[in-house]
CSV table of N, CA and C in Angstrom, one decimal:
chain,number,residue,atom,x,y,z
A,1,MET,N,10.7,40.3,48.4
A,1,MET,CA,11.3,39.9,49.6
A,1,MET,C,12.8,39.7,49.2
A,2,GLN,N,13.7,40.1,50.2
A,2,GLN,CA,15.1,40.0,49.9
A,2,GLN,C,15.6,38.6,49.9
A,3,ILE,N,16.6,38.3,49.0
A,3,ILE,CA,17.1,37.0,48.9
A,3,ILE,C,17.7,36.4,50.2
A,4,THR,N,18.4,37.3,50.9
A,4,THR,CA,18.9,36.8,52.2
A,4,THR,C,17.8,36.4,53.2
A,5,LYS,N,16.7,37.1,53.2
A,5,LYS,CA,15.6,36.7,54.1
A,5,LYS,C,15.0,35.4,53.7
A,6,ILE,N,14.8,35.2,52.4
A,6,ILE,CA,14.3,34.0,51.9
A,6,ILE,C,15.2,32.8,52.2
A,7,LYS,N,16.5,33.0,52.0
A,7,LYS,CA,17.4,31.9,52.3
A,7,LYS,C,17.5,31.6,53.8
A,8,MET,N,17.3,32.6,54.7
A,8,MET,CA,17.2,32.4,56.1
A,8,MET,C,16.0,31.6,56.5
A,9,MET,N,14.8,31.9,55.8
A,9,MET,CA,13.6,31.1,56.1
A,9,MET,C,13.8,29.7,55.7
A,10,VAL,N,14.5,29.4,54.6
A,10,VAL,CA,14.7,28.0,54.1
A,10,VAL,C,15.7,27.3,55.0
A,11,SER,N,16.7,28.0,55.5
A,11,SER,CA,17.7,27.3,56.3
A,11,SER,C,17.1,26.8,57.6
A,12,LYS,N,16.1,27.5,58.1
A,12,LYS,CA,15.4,27.1,59.3
A,12,LYS,C,14.4,26.0,59.2
A,13,THR,N,13.8,25.9,58.0
A,13,THR,CA,12.7,24.9,57.8
A,13,THR,C,12.9,24.0,56.7
A,14,SER,N,13.9,24.2,55.8
A,14,SER,CA,14.2,23.4,54.6
A,14,SER,C,13.3,23.7,53.5
A,15,VAL,N,12.2,24.4,53.7
A,15,VAL,CA,11.2,24.8,52.7
A,15,VAL,C,10.7,26.2,53.0
A,16,ALA,N,10.7,27.0,52.0
A,16,ALA,CA,10.1,28.4,52.2
A,16,ALA,C,8.5,28.2,52.1
A,17,GLU,N,7.8,29.1,52.7
A,17,GLU,CA,6.4,29.1,52.7
A,17,GLU,C,5.8,30.3,52.0
A,18,GLN,N,4.8,30.0,51.0
A,18,GLN,CA,4.1,31.1,50.4
A,18,GLN,C,2.6,30.8,50.5
A,19,ILE,N,1.8,31.8,50.2
A,19,ILE,CA,0.4,31.6,50.1
A,19,ILE,C,-0.1,32.1,48.8
A,20,ALA,N,-1.3,31.5,48.4
A,20,ALA,CA,-1.8,31.8,47.1
A,20,ALA,C,-3.3,31.9,47.2
A,21,ALA,N,-3.9,32.7,46.3
A,21,ALA,CA,-5.4,32.7,46.2
A,21,ALA,C,-5.8,31.8,44.9
A,22,LEU,N,-6.9,31.2,45.0
A,22,LEU,CA,-7.5,30.5,43.9
A,22,LEU,C,-8.8,31.3,43.6
A,23,PRO,N,-8.6,32.3,42.7
A,23,PRO,CA,-9.8,33.1,42.4
A,23,PRO,C,-10.8,32.4,41.5
A,24,ILE,N,-12.0,32.2,42.0
A,24,ILE,CA,-13.0,31.4,41.2
A,24,ILE,C,-14.3,32.2,41.0
A,25,GLN,N,-15.0,31.7,40.0
A,25,GLN,CA,-16.3,32.3,39.7
A,25,GLN,C,-17.0,31.2,38.9
A,26,TRP,N,-18.4,31.3,38.8
A,26,TRP,CA,-19.1,30.3,38.0
A,26,TRP,C,-19.7,31.1,36.8
A,27,ASP,N,-19.6,30.4,35.7
A,27,ASP,CA,-20.1,31.0,34.4
A,27,ASP,C,-21.6,30.8,34.3
A,28,ARG,N,-22.2,31.3,33.2
A,28,ARG,CA,-23.7,31.3,33.1
A,28,ARG,C,-24.3,29.9,33.1
A,29,VAL,N,-23.5,28.9,32.7
A,29,VAL,CA,-24.0,27.5,32.7
A,29,VAL,C,-23.6,26.7,34.0
A,30,GLY,N,-23.0,27.4,35.0
A,30,GLY,CA,-22.7,26.8,36.2
A,30,GLY,C,-21.3,26.1,36.3
A,31,LYS,N,-20.5,26.3,35.4
A,31,LYS,CA,-19.1,25.8,35.4
A,31,LYS,C,-18.2,26.7,36.1
A,32,MET,N,-17.3,26.1,37.0
A,32,MET,CA,-16.4,27.0,37.7
A,32,MET,C,-15.3,27.4,36.7
A,33,ARG,N,-14.9,28.7,36.9
A,33,ARG,CA,-13.8,29.3,36.2
A,33,ARG,C,-12.7,29.7,37.2
A,34,VAL,N,-11.5,29.8,36.7
A,34,VAL,CA,-10.3,30.2,37.6
A,34,VAL,C,-9.7,31.4,36.9
A,35,LEU,N,-9.4,32.4,37.7
A,35,LEU,CA,-8.7,33.6,37.3
A,35,LEU,C,-7.2,33.3,37.5
A,36,MET,N,-6.4,33.4,36.4
A,36,MET,CA,-5.0,33.2,36.5
A,36,MET,C,-4.3,34.5,36.0
A,37,VAL,N,-3.0,34.7,36.4
A,37,VAL,CA,-2.2,35.8,36.0
A,37,VAL,C,-0.9,35.2,35.4
A,38,THR,N,-0.2,36.1,34.6
A,38,THR,CA,1.1,35.7,34.2
A,38,THR,C,2.1,36.1,35.2
A,39,SER,N,3.2,35.3,35.3
A,39,SER,CA,4.3,35.7,36.2
A,39,SER,C,5.1,36.8,35.6
A,40,ARG,N,5.7,37.6,36.4
A,40,ARG,CA,6.5,38.7,35.9
A,40,ARG,C,7.7,38.3,35.2
A,41,GLY,N,8.4,37.2,35.7
A,41,GLY,CA,9.6,36.8,35.2
A,41,GLY,C,9.5,36.0,33.9
A,42,THR,N,8.7,35.0,33.9
A,42,THR,CA,8.7,34.1,32.7
A,42,THR,C,7.4,34.2,31.9
A,43,GLY,N,6.4,34.8,32.4
A,43,GLY,CA,5.2,34.9,31.6
A,43,GLY,C,4.3,33.7,31.7
A,44,ARG,N,4.7,32.7,32.6
A,44,ARG,CA,3.9,31.5,32.8
A,44,ARG,C,2.6,31.9,33.4
A,45,TRP,N,1.5,31.1,33.2
A,45,TRP,CA,0.3,31.3,33.9
A,45,TRP,C,0.4,30.7,35.3
A,46,VAL,N,0.0,31.5,36.3
A,46,VAL,CA,0.2,31.1,37.7
A,46,VAL,C,-1.1,31.6,38.5
A,47,MET,N,-1.2,31.2,39.7
A,47,MET,CA,-2.1,31.7,40.7
A,47,MET,C,-1.5,32.9,41.3
A,48,PRO,N,-2.3,33.9,41.7
A,48,PRO,CA,-1.8,35.1,42.5
A,48,PRO,C,-1.2,34.5,43.8
A,49,LYS,N,0.1,34.7,44.0
A,49,LYS,CA,0.8,34.2,45.2
A,49,LYS,C,1.9,35.1,45.7
A,50,GLY,N,2.3,34.9,46.9
A,50,GLY,CA,3.4,35.7,47.5
A,50,GLY,C,3.8,35.1,48.8
A,51,TRP,N,4.7,35.9,49.4
A,51,TRP,CA,5.2,35.5,50.7
A,51,TRP,C,4.2,35.9,51.8
A,52,MET,N,4.3,35.2,53.0
A,52,MET,CA,3.6,35.6,54.1
A,52,MET,C,3.9,37.1,54.5
A,53,MET,N,2.9,37.7,55.1
A,53,MET,CA,3.0,39.1,55.5
A,53,MET,C,2.9,39.2,57.0
A,54,ASP,N,3.8,40.0,57.6
A,54,ASP,CA,3.8,40.2,59.0
A,54,ASP,C,2.4,40.8,59.4
A,55,ASP,N,1.9,40.4,60.5
A,55,ASP,CA,0.6,41.0,61.0
A,55,ASP,C,-0.6,40.7,60.1
A,56,HIS,N,-0.5,39.7,59.2
A,56,HIS,CA,-1.7,39.2,58.4
A,56,HIS,C,-1.8,37.7,58.6
A,57,LYS,N,-3.1,37.3,58.7
A,57,LYS,CA,-3.4,35.8,58.6
A,57,LYS,C,-3.0,35.4,57.2
A,58,PRO,N,-2.7,34.1,57.0
A,58,PRO,CA,-2.3,33.6,55.7
A,58,PRO,C,-3.4,33.9,54.6
A,59,TRP,N,-4.6,33.6,54.9
A,59,TRP,CA,-5.7,33.8,53.9
A,59,TRP,C,-5.8,35.3,53.6
A,60,HIS,N,-5.6,36.2,54.5
A,60,HIS,CA,-5.7,37.6,54.3
A,60,HIS,C,-4.5,38.0,53.3
A,61,ALA,N,-3.3,37.5,53.6
A,61,ALA,CA,-2.2,37.8,52.7
A,61,ALA,C,-2.5,37.3,51.3
A,62,ALA,N,-3.2,36.1,51.1
A,62,ALA,CA,-3.5,35.6,49.8
A,62,ALA,C,-4.6,36.5,49.1
A,63,GLU,N,-5.5,37.1,49.9
A,63,GLU,CA,-6.5,38.0,49.4
A,63,GLU,C,-5.8,39.3,48.9
A,64,ILE,N,-4.8,39.8,49.6
A,64,ILE,CA,-4.0,40.9,49.2
A,64,ILE,C,-3.3,40.6,47.9
A,65,GLU,N,-2.7,39.4,47.8
A,65,GLU,CA,-2.0,39.1,46.5
A,65,GLU,C,-3.0,39.0,45.3
A,66,ALA,N,-4.2,38.5,45.5
A,66,ALA,CA,-5.2,38.5,44.5
A,66,ALA,C,-5.5,39.9,44.0
A,67,LEU,N,-5.6,40.8,44.9
A,67,LEU,CA,-5.9,42.2,44.6
A,67,LEU,C,-4.8,42.8,43.9
A,68,GLU,N,-3.6,42.7,44.4
A,68,GLU,CA,-2.4,43.4,43.8
A,68,GLU,C,-2.0,42.8,42.4
A,69,GLU,N,-2.1,41.4,42.3
A,69,GLU,CA,-1.6,40.8,41.1
A,69,GLU,C,-2.7,40.7,40.0
A,70,ALA,N,-4.0,40.5,40.4
A,70,ALA,CA,-5.0,40.3,39.5
A,70,ALA,C,-6.2,41.3,39.5
A,71,GLY,N,-6.2,42.2,40.5
A,71,GLY,CA,-7.2,43.2,40.7
A,71,GLY,C,-8.5,42.5,41.1
A,72,ALA,N,-8.5,41.4,41.7
A,72,ALA,CA,-9.7,40.6,42.1
A,72,ALA,C,-10.1,41.0,43.5
A,73,LEU,N,-11.4,41.2,43.7
A,73,LEU,CA,-12.0,41.5,45.0
A,73,LEU,C,-13.1,40.4,45.2
A,74,GLY,N,-13.2,39.9,46.5
A,74,GLY,CA,-14.2,39.0,46.8
A,74,GLY,C,-14.1,38.4,48.2
A,75,SER,N,-14.7,37.2,48.4
A,75,SER,CA,-14.6,36.5,49.7
A,75,SER,C,-13.6,35.4,49.6
A,76,ILE,N,-12.7,35.4,50.6
A,76,ILE,CA,-11.7,34.3,50.6
A,76,ILE,C,-11.9,33.4,51.8
A,77,GLY,N,-11.6,32.2,51.6
A,77,GLY,CA,-11.8,31.2,52.7
A,77,GLY,C,-10.6,31.2,53.6
A,78,SER,N,-10.8,30.9,54.9
A,78,SER,CA,-9.8,30.9,55.9
A,78,SER,C,-9.1,29.5,56.0
A,79,GLU,N,-9.6,28.5,55.3
A,79,GLU,CA,-9.0,27.2,55.2
A,79,GLU,C,-8.5,26.9,53.8
A,80,PRO,N,-7.2,26.4,53.7
A,80,PRO,CA,-6.7,26.1,52.4
A,80,PRO,C,-7.4,24.9,51.7
A,81,LEU,N,-7.4,25.0,50.4
A,81,LEU,CA,-7.9,23.8,49.6
A,81,LEU,C,-6.9,22.8,49.6
A,82,GLY,N,-5.6,23.1,49.8
A,82,GLY,CA,-4.5,22.2,49.7
A,82,GLY,C,-3.2,23.0,49.5
A,83,ASP,N,-2.2,22.3,49.3
A,83,ASP,CA,-0.9,22.9,49.0
A,83,ASP,C,-0.2,22.2,47.9
A,84,TYR,N,0.8,23.0,47.3
A,84,TYR,CA,1.6,22.4,46.3
A,84,TYR,C,3.0,22.9,46.4
A,85,HIS,N,3.9,22.3,45.8
A,85,HIS,CA,5.4,22.6,45.9
A,85,HIS,C,5.9,23.0,44.6
A,86,TYR,N,6.9,23.9,44.6
A,86,TYR,CA,7.7,24.2,43.4
A,86,TYR,C,9.1,24.7,43.8
A,87,ARG,N,9.9,24.9,42.8
A,87,ARG,CA,11.3,25.4,43.1
A,87,ARG,C,11.4,26.8,42.5
A,88,LYS,N,11.6,27.7,43.4
A,88,LYS,CA,11.7,29.1,43.0
A,88,LYS,C,13.2,29.5,42.7
A,89,VAL,N,13.4,30.1,41.5
A,89,VAL,CA,14.7,30.6,41.2
A,89,VAL,C,14.8,32.0,41.6
A,90,LEU,N,15.8,32.3,42.5
A,90,LEU,CA,15.9,33.7,43.0
A,90,LEU,C,16.8,34.5,42.1
A,91,ASP,N,16.8,35.8,42.3
A,91,ASP,CA,17.5,36.7,41.5
A,91,ASP,C,19.0,36.4,41.4
A,92,ASP,N,19.6,35.8,42.4
A,92,ASP,CA,21.0,35.5,42.4
A,92,ASP,C,21.3,34.1,41.7
A,93,GLY,N,20.2,33.5,41.2
A,93,GLY,CA,20.3,32.2,40.5
A,93,GLY,C,20.2,31.0,41.4
A,94,SER,N,20.1,31.2,42.7
A,94,SER,CA,20.0,30.0,43.6
A,94,SER,C,18.5,29.6,43.5
A,95,VAL,N,18.3,28.3,43.9
A,95,VAL,CA,17.0,27.7,43.8
A,95,VAL,C,16.5,27.4,45.2
A,96,VAL,N,15.2,27.7,45.5
A,96,VAL,CA,14.7,27.5,46.9
A,96,VAL,C,13.4,26.6,46.7
A,97,PRO,N,13.3,25.6,47.5
A,97,PRO,CA,12.1,24.8,47.5
A,97,PRO,C,11.0,25.6,48.3
A,98,VAL,N,9.8,25.6,47.7
A,98,VAL,CA,8.7,26.4,48.3
A,98,VAL,C,7.4,25.6,48.4
A,99,ARG,N,6.7,25.7,49.5
A,99,ARG,CA,5.4,25.1,49.7
A,99,ARG,C,4.4,26.2,49.7
A,100,VAL,N,3.4,26.1,48.8
A,100,VAL,CA,2.3,27.1,48.7
A,100,VAL,C,1.0,26.6,49.2
A,101,ARG,N,0.4,27.3,50.1
A,101,ARG,CA,-0.9,27.0,50.6
A,101,ARG,C,-1.9,27.8,49.8
A,102,LEU,N,-2.9,27.1,49.2
A,102,LEU,CA,-3.9,27.7,48.3
A,102,LEU,C,-5.2,27.9,48.9
A,103,TYR,N,-5.7,29.2,49.0
A,103,TYR,CA,-6.9,29.5,49.6
A,103,TYR,C,-8.0,29.9,48.5
A,104,PRO,N,-9.2,29.3,48.5
A,104,PRO,CA,-10.2,29.7,47.6
A,104,PRO,C,-10.7,31.0,47.8
A,105,MET,N,-11.0,31.7,46.7
A,105,MET,CA,-11.6,33.1,46.7
A,105,MET,C,-12.7,33.2,45.7
A,106,ILE,N,-13.9,33.5,46.1
A,106,ILE,CA,-15.0,33.8,45.2
A,106,ILE,C,-14.9,35.2,44.8
A,107,VAL,N,-14.6,35.4,43.5
A,107,VAL,CA,-14.4,36.8,43.0
A,107,VAL,C,-15.8,37.4,42.7
A,108,GLN,N,-16.0,38.6,43.3
A,108,GLN,CA,-17.2,39.3,43.1
A,108,GLN,C,-17.1,40.4,42.1
A,109,ARG,N,-15.9,40.9,42.0
A,109,ARG,CA,-15.6,41.9,40.9
A,109,ARG,C,-14.1,42.0,40.6
A,110,LEU,N,-13.8,42.5,39.4
A,110,LEU,CA,-12.5,42.8,39.0
A,110,LEU,C,-12.3,44.3,38.9
A,111,ARG,N,-11.2,44.8,39.4
A,111,ARG,CA,-10.9,46.2,39.2
A,111,ARG,C,-10.3,46.4,37.8
A,112,LYS,N,-10.6,47.5,37.2
A,112,LYS,CA,-10.1,47.9,35.9
A,112,LYS,C,-8.6,48.3,36.0
A,113,ARG,N,-8.3,48.9,37.2
A,113,ARG,CA,-7.0,49.4,37.4
A,113,ARG,C,-6.5,48.7,38.7
A,114,TRP,N,-5.3,48.1,38.7
A,114,TRP,CA,-4.8,47.4,39.9
A,114,TRP,C,-3.3,47.6,39.9
A,115,LYS,N,-2.7,47.3,41.0
A,115,LYS,CA,-1.3,47.6,41.2
A,115,LYS,C,-0.3,47.0,40.2
A,116,GLU,N,-0.5,45.7,39.8
A,116,GLU,CA,0.5,45.1,38.9
A,116,GLU,C,-0.1,44.9,37.5
A,117,ARG,N,-1.0,45.8,37.1
A,117,ARG,CA,-1.7,45.6,35.8
A,117,ARG,C,-0.7,45.8,34.6
A,118,ASP,N,0.4,46.6,34.8
A,118,ASP,CA,1.4,46.8,33.8
A,118,ASP,C,2.4,45.6,33.7
A,119,ASP,N,2.4,44.8,34.7
A,119,ASP,CA,3.4,43.7,34.7
A,119,ASP,C,2.8,42.3,34.4
A,120,ARG,N,1.5,42.2,34.5
A,120,ARG,CA,0.8,40.9,34.4
A,120,ARG,C,-0.4,41.0,33.4
A,121,THR,N,-0.7,39.8,32.9
A,121,THR,CA,-2.0,39.7,32.2
A,121,THR,C,-2.9,38.8,33.0
A,122,ARG,N,-4.2,39.0,33.1
A,122,ARG,CA,-5.1,38.1,33.8
A,122,ARG,C,-6.1,37.5,32.8
A,123,ARG,N,-6.5,36.3,33.1
A,123,ARG,CA,-7.5,35.7,32.2
A,123,ARG,C,-8.2,34.6,33.0
A,124,TRP,N,-9.5,34.4,32.6
A,124,TRP,CA,-10.3,33.3,33.2
A,124,TRP,C,-10.1,32.1,32.4
A,125,PHE,N,-10.0,30.9,33.1
A,125,PHE,CA,-9.9,29.6,32.4
A,125,PHE,C,-10.9,28.7,33.1
A,126,SER,N,-11.3,27.6,32.3
A,126,SER,CA,-12.0,26.5,32.9
A,126,SER,C,-11.0,25.8,33.9
A,127,LEU,N,-11.5,24.9,34.7
A,127,LEU,CA,-10.6,24.2,35.6
A,127,LEU,C,-9.6,23.4,34.8
A,128,LYS,N,-10.1,22.7,33.8
A,128,LYS,CA,-9.2,21.9,33.0
A,128,LYS,C,-8.2,22.7,32.2
A,129,GLY,N,-8.7,23.9,31.7
A,129,GLY,CA,-7.8,24.8,31.0
A,129,GLY,C,-6.7,25.3,31.9
A,130,ALA,N,-7.1,25.7,33.2
A,130,ALA,CA,-6.1,26.1,34.1
A,130,ALA,C,-5.1,25.0,34.5
A,131,ALA,N,-5.6,23.8,34.7
A,131,ALA,CA,-4.7,22.7,35.0
A,131,ALA,C,-3.7,22.4,33.9
A,132,MET,N,-4.1,22.6,32.6
A,132,MET,CA,-3.2,22.4,31.5
A,132,MET,C,-2.1,23.4,31.4
A,133,ARG,N,-2.3,24.6,32.0
A,133,ARG,CA,-1.4,25.7,31.9
A,133,ARG,C,-0.3,25.8,33.0
A,134,VAL,N,-0.6,25.1,34.1
A,134,VAL,CA,0.4,25.2,35.3
A,134,VAL,C,1.5,24.2,35.1
A,135,ASP,N,2.6,24.5,35.7
A,135,ASP,CA,3.8,23.6,35.6
A,135,ASP,C,3.9,22.6,36.8
A,136,GLU,N,3.2,23.0,37.9
A,136,GLU,CA,3.3,22.2,39.1
A,136,GLU,C,2.4,21.0,39.1
A,137,PRO,N,2.8,19.8,39.2
A,137,PRO,CA,1.9,18.6,39.1
A,137,PRO,C,0.9,18.6,40.3
A,138,GLU,N,1.3,19.0,41.5
A,138,GLU,CA,0.4,19.0,42.6
A,138,GLU,C,-0.7,20.0,42.4
A,139,LEU,N,-0.4,21.2,41.9
A,139,LEU,CA,-1.4,22.2,41.6
A,139,LEU,C,-2.3,21.7,40.5
A,140,ARG,N,-1.8,21.1,39.4
A,140,ARG,CA,-2.6,20.5,38.3
A,140,ARG,C,-3.6,19.5,38.9
A,141,ASP,N,-3.1,18.6,39.8
A,141,ASP,CA,-4.0,17.6,40.3
A,141,ASP,C,-5.1,18.2,41.2
A,142,LEU,N,-4.7,19.2,42.0
A,142,LEU,CA,-5.7,19.9,42.8
A,142,LEU,C,-6.8,20.5,42.0
A,143,LEU,N,-6.4,21.2,40.9
A,143,LEU,CA,-7.4,21.8,40.0
A,143,LEU,C,-8.3,20.8,39.3
A,144,LEU,N,-7.7,19.7,38.9
A,144,LEU,CA,-8.5,18.6,38.2
A,144,LEU,C,-9.4,18.0,39.2
A,145,SER,N,-9.0,17.9,40.5
A,145,SER,CA,-9.9,17.3,41.5
A,145,SER,C,-11.2,18.1,41.7
A,146,LEU,N,-11.1,19.4,41.4
A,146,LEU,CA,-12.3,20.3,41.6
A,146,LEU,C,-13.2,20.2,40.4
A,147,ALA,N,-12.8,19.6,39.3
A,147,ALA,CA,-13.6,19.6,38.0
A,147,ALA,C,-14.9,18.9,38.1
A,148,LYS,N,-14.9,17.8,38.9
A,148,LYS,CA,-16.1,17.0,39.0
A,148,LYS,C,-17.3,17.8,39.6
A,149,ASP,N,-17.1,18.2,40.8
A,149,ASP,CA,-18.2,19.0,41.5
A,149,ASP,C,-17.6,19.8,42.6
A,150,PRO,N,-17.1,21.0,42.2
A,150,PRO,CA,-16.4,21.9,43.1
A,150,PRO,C,-17.2,22.3,44.3
A,151,ARG,N,-18.5,22.4,44.2
A,151,ARG,CA,-19.4,22.9,45.3
A,151,ARG,C,-19.4,21.8,46.4
A,152,GLU,N,-19.0,20.6,46.1
A,152,GLU,CA,-19.0,19.6,47.1
A,152,GLU,C,-17.7,19.5,47.9
A,153,GLN,N,-16.7,20.3,47.6
A,153,GLN,CA,-15.5,20.4,48.4
A,153,GLN,C,-15.9,21.2,49.6
A,154,PRO,N,-15.6,20.6,50.8
A,154,PRO,CA,-16.0,21.3,52.1
A,154,PRO,C,-15.5,22.7,52.2
A,155,VAL,N,-14.3,23.0,51.8
A,155,VAL,CA,-13.8,24.4,51.9
A,155,VAL,C,-14.6,25.4,51.0
A,156,ILE,N,-14.9,24.9,49.8
A,156,ILE,CA,-15.6,25.8,48.9
A,156,ILE,C,-17.1,25.9,49.3
A,157,ARG,N,-17.7,24.8,49.7
A,157,ARG,CA,-19.1,24.8,50.2
A,157,ARG,C,-19.2,25.8,51.4
A,158,ASP,N,-18.3,25.7,52.3
A,158,ASP,CA,-18.3,26.6,53.5
A,158,ASP,C,-18.2,28.1,53.1
A,159,LEU,N,-17.3,28.3,52.1
A,159,LEU,CA,-17.1,29.7,51.6
A,159,LEU,C,-18.4,30.2,50.9
A,160,LEU,N,-19.0,29.4,50.1
A,160,LEU,CA,-20.3,29.7,49.5
A,160,LEU,C,-21.3,30.1,50.5
A,161,LYS,N,-21.4,29.3,51.6
A,161,LYS,CA,-22.4,29.6,52.6
A,161,LYS,C,-22.1,31.0,53.3
A,162,ALA,N,-20.9,31.3,53.5
A,162,ALA,CA,-20.5,32.5,54.2
A,162,ALA,C,-20.6,33.8,53.3
A,163,SER,N,-20.5,33.6,52.0
A,163,SER,CA,-20.5,34.8,51.1
A,163,SER,C,-21.9,35.1,50.6
Protein backbone atom coordinates (compact mmCIF):
# COMPACT_ATOMS: atom_id res chain seq x y z
CA MET A 1 0.00 0.00 0.00
CA GLN A 2 1.29 3.47 -0.83
CA ILE A 3 2.69 5.58 1.99
CA THR A 4 0.42 8.50 1.09
CA LYS A 5 -2.69 6.31 1.31
CA ILE A 6 -1.62 4.91 4.70
CA LYS A 7 -0.97 8.40 6.06
CA MET A 8 -4.39 9.53 4.81
CA MET A 9 -6.03 6.59 6.61
CA VAL A 10 -4.25 7.54 9.83
CA SER A 11 -5.03 11.25 9.57
CA LYS A 12 -8.75 10.42 9.42
CA THR A 13 -8.81 7.93 12.32
CA SER A 14 -5.50 8.46 14.21
CA VAL A 15 -4.85 4.70 13.85
CA ALA A 16 -4.43 2.61 10.69
CA GLU A 17 -6.35 -0.68 10.49
CA GLN A 18 -4.94 -4.05 9.48
CA ILE A 19 -6.24 -7.60 9.57
CA ALA A 20 -4.36 -10.79 10.41
CA ALA A 21 -4.95 -14.51 10.41
CA LEU A 22 -4.08 -16.75 13.34
CA PRO A 23 -3.42 -20.01 11.48
CA ILE A 24 -3.90 -22.87 13.95
CA GLN A 25 -3.84 -26.64 14.00
CA TRP A 26 -3.78 -29.33 16.67
CA ASP A 27 -0.87 -31.75 16.97
CA ARG A 28 -1.14 -35.50 17.61
CA VAL A 29 -1.47 -35.04 21.38
CA GLY A 30 -4.15 -32.35 21.09
CA LYS A 31 -2.02 -29.24 21.66
CA MET A 32 -2.74 -26.19 19.54
CA ARG A 33 0.03 -25.02 17.22
CA VAL A 34 0.32 -21.63 15.52
CA LEU A 35 1.75 -21.06 12.05
CA MET A 36 3.94 -17.97 11.91
CA VAL A 37 5.92 -16.32 9.13
CA THR A 38 8.93 -14.05 9.10
CA SER A 39 8.43 -10.43 8.14
CA ARG A 40 10.02 -9.33 4.92
CA GLY A 41 11.78 -6.32 6.39
CA THR A 42 13.21 -7.46 9.72
CA GLY A 43 12.83 -11.24 9.69
CA ARG A 44 10.81 -11.13 12.93
CA TRP A 45 8.21 -13.85 13.53
CA VAL A 46 4.72 -12.43 12.86
CA MET A 47 1.20 -13.49 12.01
CA PRO A 48 0.20 -13.26 8.32
CA LYS A 49 -1.30 -9.77 8.13
CA GLY A 50 -2.02 -6.94 5.79
CA TRP A 51 -4.21 -3.99 4.93
CA MET A 52 -7.94 -4.18 4.38
CA MET A 53 -8.91 -4.97 0.80
CA ASP A 54 -11.62 -3.21 -1.15
CA ASP A 55 -14.63 -5.46 -1.83
CA HIS A 56 -13.54 -8.07 0.78
CA LYS A 57 -14.84 -8.68 4.27
CA PRO A 58 -12.09 -8.33 6.91
CA TRP A 59 -11.88 -12.07 7.61
CA HIS A 60 -11.69 -12.85 3.91
CA ALA A 61 -8.80 -10.39 3.55
CA ALA A 62 -7.07 -12.17 6.48
CA GLU A 63 -7.61 -15.50 4.73
CA ILE A 64 -5.99 -14.11 1.56
CA GLU A 65 -3.00 -12.87 3.60
CA ALA A 66 -2.57 -16.35 5.15
CA LEU A 67 -2.52 -17.89 1.68
CA GLU A 68 -0.15 -15.32 0.16
CA GLU A 69 2.28 -15.04 3.09
CA ALA A 70 2.20 -18.59 4.49
CA GLY A 71 0.60 -20.79 1.82
CA ALA A 72 -2.09 -21.77 4.36
CA LEU A 73 -5.53 -22.99 3.29
CA GLY A 74 -8.40 -23.68 5.67
CA SER A 75 -11.48 -22.32 7.43
CA ILE A 76 -11.41 -18.80 8.83
CA GLY A 77 -13.71 -17.34 11.44
CA SER A 78 -15.78 -14.25 10.70
CA GLU A 79 -15.36 -12.92 14.25
CA PRO A 80 -11.98 -11.72 15.51
CA LEU A 81 -10.32 -13.32 18.53
CA GLY A 82 -9.20 -9.86 19.53
CA ASP A 83 -6.92 -7.12 18.40
CA TYR A 84 -3.47 -5.78 19.11
CA HIS A 85 -1.54 -2.62 18.35
CA TYR A 86 1.92 -1.89 16.99
CA ARG A 87 3.86 0.92 15.39
CA LYS A 88 4.64 0.37 11.70
CA VAL A 89 7.72 2.00 10.23
CA LEU A 90 6.98 3.07 6.66
CA ASP A 91 9.46 3.14 3.78
CA ASP A 92 9.96 6.90 4.26
CA GLY A 93 10.92 6.36 7.90
CA SER A 94 7.71 7.72 9.38
CA VAL A 95 5.90 5.70 12.05
CA VAL A 96 2.18 4.89 11.96
CA PRO A 97 0.13 3.45 14.82
CA VAL A 98 -1.76 0.34 13.66
CA ARG A 99 -4.58 -1.71 15.15
CA VAL A 100 -4.70 -5.32 13.93
CA ARG A 101 -7.83 -7.49 14.14
CA LEU A 102 -6.88 -11.16 14.50
CA TYR A 103 -9.09 -13.84 12.91
CA PRO A 104 -8.64 -17.54 13.78
CA MET A 105 -8.04 -19.90 10.88
CA ILE A 106 -8.00 -23.68 11.11
CA VAL A 107 -5.36 -24.79 8.64
CA GLN A 108 -6.36 -27.83 6.60
CA ARG A 109 -3.33 -27.88 4.34
CA LEU A 110 -0.21 -25.98 3.38
CA ARG A 111 0.77 -25.32 -0.20
CA LYS A 112 4.29 -26.28 -1.20
CA ARG A 113 4.44 -23.26 -3.50
CA TRP A 114 2.87 -19.93 -2.53
CA LYS A 115 3.18 -16.29 -3.53
CA GLU A 116 5.69 -15.05 -0.91
CA ARG A 117 7.67 -18.28 -0.40
CA ASP A 118 10.90 -16.63 -1.56
CA ASP A 119 10.47 -13.70 0.87
CA ARG A 120 9.36 -15.47 4.06
CA THR A 121 9.94 -18.53 6.20
CA ARG A 122 6.98 -20.29 7.81
CA ARG A 123 7.05 -22.47 10.90
CA TRP A 124 4.69 -24.07 13.42
CA PHE A 125 5.05 -23.09 17.08
CA SER A 126 3.32 -23.99 20.32
CA LEU A 127 1.17 -21.18 21.71
CA LYS A 128 3.80 -20.38 24.32
CA GLY A 129 6.56 -20.58 21.70
CA ALA A 130 4.66 -18.19 19.44
CA ALA A 131 4.01 -15.81 22.34
CA MET A 132 7.74 -15.74 23.17
CA ARG A 133 8.59 -14.71 19.60
CA VAL A 134 6.24 -11.79 19.05
CA ASP A 135 7.15 -8.20 19.95
CA GLU A 136 3.62 -6.92 20.58
CA PRO A 137 2.56 -7.32 24.24
CA GLU A 138 -1.16 -7.47 23.41
CA LEU A 139 -0.58 -10.24 20.86
CA ARG A 140 1.61 -12.10 23.36
CA ASP A 141 -1.18 -11.89 25.97
CA LEU A 142 -3.79 -13.03 23.45
CA LEU A 143 -1.71 -16.08 22.51
CA LEU A 144 -1.05 -16.97 26.14
CA SER A 145 -4.77 -16.65 26.95
CA LEU A 146 -5.42 -19.47 24.45
CA ALA A 147 -2.86 -21.80 26.04
CA LYS A 148 -5.16 -23.07 28.80
CA ASP A 149 -8.02 -24.44 26.70
CA PRO A 150 -8.32 -22.86 23.25
CA ARG A 151 -11.37 -24.96 22.30
CA GLU A 152 -13.31 -23.16 25.03
CA GLN A 153 -12.84 -19.78 23.34
CA PRO A 154 -16.25 -18.99 21.78
CA VAL A 155 -14.76 -17.83 18.45
CA ILE A 156 -12.63 -20.98 18.09
CA ARG A 157 -15.42 -23.26 19.32
CA ASP A 158 -17.79 -21.79 16.70
CA LEU A 159 -15.16 -22.16 13.99
CA LEU A 160 -14.58 -25.80 14.91
CA LYS A 161 -18.33 -26.50 14.69
CA ALA A 162 -18.54 -24.85 11.26
CA SER A 163 -15.52 -26.58 9.74
